[in-house]
mmCIF file of C-alpha atoms in Angstrom:
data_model
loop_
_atom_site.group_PDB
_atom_site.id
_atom_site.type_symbol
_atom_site.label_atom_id
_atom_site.label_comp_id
_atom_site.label_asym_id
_atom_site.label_seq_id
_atom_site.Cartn_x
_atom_site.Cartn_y
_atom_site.Cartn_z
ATOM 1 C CA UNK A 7 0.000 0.000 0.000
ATOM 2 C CA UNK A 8 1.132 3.328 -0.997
ATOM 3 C CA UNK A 9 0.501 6.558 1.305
ATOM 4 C CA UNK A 10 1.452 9.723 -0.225
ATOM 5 C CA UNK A 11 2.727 12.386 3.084
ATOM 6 C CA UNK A 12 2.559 15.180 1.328
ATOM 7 C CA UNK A 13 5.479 15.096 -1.428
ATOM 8 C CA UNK A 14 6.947 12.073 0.431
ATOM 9 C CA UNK A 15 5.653 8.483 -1.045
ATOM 10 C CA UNK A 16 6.015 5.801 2.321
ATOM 11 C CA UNK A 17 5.265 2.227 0.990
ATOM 12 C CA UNK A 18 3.594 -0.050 3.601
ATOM 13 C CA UNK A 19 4.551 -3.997 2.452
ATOM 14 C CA UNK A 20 3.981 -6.947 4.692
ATOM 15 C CA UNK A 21 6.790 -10.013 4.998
ATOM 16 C CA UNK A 22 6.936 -12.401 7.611
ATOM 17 C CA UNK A 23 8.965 -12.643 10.292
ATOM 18 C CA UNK A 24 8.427 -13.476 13.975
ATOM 19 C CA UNK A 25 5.114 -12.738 13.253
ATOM 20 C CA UNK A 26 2.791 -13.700 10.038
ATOM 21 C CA UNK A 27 1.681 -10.166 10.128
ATOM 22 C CA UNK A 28 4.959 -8.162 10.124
ATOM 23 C CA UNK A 29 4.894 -4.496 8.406
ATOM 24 C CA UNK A 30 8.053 -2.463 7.069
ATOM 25 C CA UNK A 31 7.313 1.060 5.610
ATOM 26 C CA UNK A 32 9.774 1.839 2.953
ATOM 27 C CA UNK A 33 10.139 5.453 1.797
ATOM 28 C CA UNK A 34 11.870 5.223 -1.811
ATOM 29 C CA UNK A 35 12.744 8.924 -2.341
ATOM 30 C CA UNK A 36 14.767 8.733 0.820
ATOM 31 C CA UNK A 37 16.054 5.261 0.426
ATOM 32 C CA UNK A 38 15.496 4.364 4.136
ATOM 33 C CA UNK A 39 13.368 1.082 5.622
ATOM 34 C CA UNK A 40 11.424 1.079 8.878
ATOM 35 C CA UNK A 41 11.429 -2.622 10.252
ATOM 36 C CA UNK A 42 9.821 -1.976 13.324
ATOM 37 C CA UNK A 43 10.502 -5.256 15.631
ATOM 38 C CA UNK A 44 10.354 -7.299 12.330
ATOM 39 C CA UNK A 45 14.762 -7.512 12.561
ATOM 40 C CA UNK A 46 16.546 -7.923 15.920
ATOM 41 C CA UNK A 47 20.754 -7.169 16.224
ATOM 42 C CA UNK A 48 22.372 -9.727 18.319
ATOM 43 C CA UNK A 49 19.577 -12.054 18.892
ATOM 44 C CA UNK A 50 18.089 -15.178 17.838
ATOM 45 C CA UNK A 51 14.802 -14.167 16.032
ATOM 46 C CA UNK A 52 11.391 -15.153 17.633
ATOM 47 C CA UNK A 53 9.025 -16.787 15.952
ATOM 48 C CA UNK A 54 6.116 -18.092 18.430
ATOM 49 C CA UNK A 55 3.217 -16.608 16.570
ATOM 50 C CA UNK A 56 0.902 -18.995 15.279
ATOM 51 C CA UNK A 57 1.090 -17.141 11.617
ATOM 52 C CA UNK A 58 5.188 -17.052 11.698
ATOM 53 C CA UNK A 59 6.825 -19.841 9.505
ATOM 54 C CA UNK A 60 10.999 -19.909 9.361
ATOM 55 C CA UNK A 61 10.831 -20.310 5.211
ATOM 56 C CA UNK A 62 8.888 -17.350 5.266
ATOM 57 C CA UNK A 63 10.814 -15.435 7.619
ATOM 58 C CA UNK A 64 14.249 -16.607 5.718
ATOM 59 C CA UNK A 65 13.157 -15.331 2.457
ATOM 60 C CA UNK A 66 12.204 -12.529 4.333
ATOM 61 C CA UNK A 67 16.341 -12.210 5.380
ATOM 62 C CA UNK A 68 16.743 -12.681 1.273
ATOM 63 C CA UNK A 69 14.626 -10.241 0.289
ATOM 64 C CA UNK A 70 16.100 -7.662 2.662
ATOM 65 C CA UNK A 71 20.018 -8.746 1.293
ATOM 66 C CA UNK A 72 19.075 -8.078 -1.932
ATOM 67 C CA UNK A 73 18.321 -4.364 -1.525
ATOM 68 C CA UNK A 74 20.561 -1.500 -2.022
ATOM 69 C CA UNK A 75 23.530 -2.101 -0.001
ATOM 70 C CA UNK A 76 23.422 1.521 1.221
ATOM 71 C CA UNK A 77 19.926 1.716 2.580
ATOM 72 C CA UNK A 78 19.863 2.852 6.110
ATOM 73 C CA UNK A 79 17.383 0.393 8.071
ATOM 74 C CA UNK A 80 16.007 1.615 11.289
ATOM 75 C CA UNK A 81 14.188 -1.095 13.619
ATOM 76 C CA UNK A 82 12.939 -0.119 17.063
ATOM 77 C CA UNK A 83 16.012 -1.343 18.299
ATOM 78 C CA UNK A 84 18.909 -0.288 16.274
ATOM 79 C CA UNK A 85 19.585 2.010 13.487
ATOM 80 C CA UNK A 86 22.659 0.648 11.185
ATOM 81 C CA UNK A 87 23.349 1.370 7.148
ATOM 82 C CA UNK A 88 22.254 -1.564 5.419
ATOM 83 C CA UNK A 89 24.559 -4.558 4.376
ATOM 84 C CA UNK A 90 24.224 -8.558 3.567
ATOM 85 C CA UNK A 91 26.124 -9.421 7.227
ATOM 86 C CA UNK A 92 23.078 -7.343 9.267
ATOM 87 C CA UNK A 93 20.784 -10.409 8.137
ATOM 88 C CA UNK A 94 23.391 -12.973 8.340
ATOM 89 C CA UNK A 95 23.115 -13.676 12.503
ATOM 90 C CA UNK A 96 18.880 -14.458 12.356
ATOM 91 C CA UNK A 97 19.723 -16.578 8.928
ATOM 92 C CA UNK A 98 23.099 -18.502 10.287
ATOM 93 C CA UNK A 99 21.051 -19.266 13.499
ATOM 94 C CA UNK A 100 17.812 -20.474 11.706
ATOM 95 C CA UNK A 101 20.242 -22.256 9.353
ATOM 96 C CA UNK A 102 21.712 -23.975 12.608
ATOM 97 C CA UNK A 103 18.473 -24.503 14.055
ATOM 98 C CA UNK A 104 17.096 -26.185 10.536
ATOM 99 C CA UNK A 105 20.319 -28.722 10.667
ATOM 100 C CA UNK A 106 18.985 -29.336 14.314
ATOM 101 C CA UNK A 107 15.565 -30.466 13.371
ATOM 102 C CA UNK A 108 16.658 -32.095 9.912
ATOM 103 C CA UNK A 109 18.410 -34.417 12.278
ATOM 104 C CA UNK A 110 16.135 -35.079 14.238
ATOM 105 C CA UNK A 111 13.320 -35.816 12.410
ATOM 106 C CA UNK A 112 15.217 -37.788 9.965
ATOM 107 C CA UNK A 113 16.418 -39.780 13.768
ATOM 108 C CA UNK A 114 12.404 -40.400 14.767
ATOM 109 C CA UNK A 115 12.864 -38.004 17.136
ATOM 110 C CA UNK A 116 9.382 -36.118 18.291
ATOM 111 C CA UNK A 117 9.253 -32.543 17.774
ATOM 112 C CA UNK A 118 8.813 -31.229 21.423
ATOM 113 C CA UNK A 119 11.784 -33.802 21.849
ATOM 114 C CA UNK A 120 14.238 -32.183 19.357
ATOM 115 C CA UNK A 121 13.515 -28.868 20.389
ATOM 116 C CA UNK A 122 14.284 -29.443 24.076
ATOM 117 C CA UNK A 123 17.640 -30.956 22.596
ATOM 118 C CA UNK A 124 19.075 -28.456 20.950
ATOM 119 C CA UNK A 125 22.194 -27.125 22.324
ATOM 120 C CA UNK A 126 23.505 -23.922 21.478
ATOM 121 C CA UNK A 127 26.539 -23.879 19.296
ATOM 122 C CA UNK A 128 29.701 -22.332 21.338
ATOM 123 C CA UNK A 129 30.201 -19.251 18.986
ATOM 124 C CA UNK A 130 26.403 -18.139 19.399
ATOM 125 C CA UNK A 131 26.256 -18.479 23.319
ATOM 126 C CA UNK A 132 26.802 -14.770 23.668
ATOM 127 C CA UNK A 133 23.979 -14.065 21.393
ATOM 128 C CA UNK A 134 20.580 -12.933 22.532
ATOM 129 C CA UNK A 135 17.794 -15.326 23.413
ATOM 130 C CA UNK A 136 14.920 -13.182 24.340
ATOM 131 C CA UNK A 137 13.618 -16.346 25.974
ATOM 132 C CA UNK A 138 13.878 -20.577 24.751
ATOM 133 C CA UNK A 139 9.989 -20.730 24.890
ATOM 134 C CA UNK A 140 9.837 -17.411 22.024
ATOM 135 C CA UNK A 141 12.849 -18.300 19.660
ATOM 136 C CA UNK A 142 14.435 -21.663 19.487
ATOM 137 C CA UNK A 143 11.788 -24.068 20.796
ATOM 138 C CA UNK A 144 9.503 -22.946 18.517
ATOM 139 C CA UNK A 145 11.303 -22.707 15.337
ATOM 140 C CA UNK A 146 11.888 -26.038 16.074
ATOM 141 C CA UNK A 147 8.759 -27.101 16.239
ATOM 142 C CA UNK A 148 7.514 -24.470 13.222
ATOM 143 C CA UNK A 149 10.232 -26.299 10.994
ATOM 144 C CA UNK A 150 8.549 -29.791 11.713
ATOM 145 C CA UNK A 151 5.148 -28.339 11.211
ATOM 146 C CA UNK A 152 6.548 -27.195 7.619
ATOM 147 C CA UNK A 153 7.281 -30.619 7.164
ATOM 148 C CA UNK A 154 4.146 -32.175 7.984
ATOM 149 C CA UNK A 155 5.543 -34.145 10.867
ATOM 150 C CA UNK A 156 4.666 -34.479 14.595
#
């Protein structure tokens, strides 16, 4: 959706994230992206809403390294020029977390199971986890549910 502020076009365009109903307002003849909560810096990325997927929120990290390398992005967190690497922390930990449940599942291992088994790798212990039961756990369990198995 387009709203036009008065000389000043701001695009409103939905992608999900840790929510299936994430909004980022672009404003083109400025070059700059609002993310709202929709990116965190340091963190793993929740994902317990019932509408968030992790394919959808990963090709959400795509879309977002594909644009203009020099688009400042402003979330209500941080404020940083934009570049590949500030996506690359949410996608190398849902990467990590995929490899997790591949393993798993392909074991027999129950999804509750898997995702109270996951360790976190040494070089991401300092990261951010907002809280087990709001990032890991259930992207876990989301990634099974993508799958079509319990």
């Amino acid at each position: 959706m387009k709203v036009d502020l008065g000389g000043i076009t701001a695009v409103i365009e939905n992608y999900p994230g840790h929510s299936g109903t994430d909004v980022i307002v672009r404003v083109p003849e400025q070059n700059v992206v609002y993310a709202g909560d929709l990116l965190f810096s340091g963190m793993y990325p929740v994902c317990f809403d019932t509408q968030a997927t992790v394919s959808g929120w990963r090709q959400t990290l795509k879309t977002f390294a594909s644009w203009d390398k020099g688009t400042p992005l402003r979330s209500r967190t941080w404020t940083r020029m934009w570049s590949g690497r500030d996506c690359s922390l949410p996608g190398r930990s849902s990467t990590i977390s995929k490899r997790h449940a591949q393993k798993m599942h392909k074991a027999g291992v129950l999804a509750a199971e898997a995702a109270d088994l996951y360790e976190i790798p040494e070089k991401y212990k300092n990261v951010g986890n907002f809280s087990w039961d709001f990032s890991i756990g259930p992207a876990i369990l989301k990634l099974y549910a993508e799958w079509g198995a319990k």
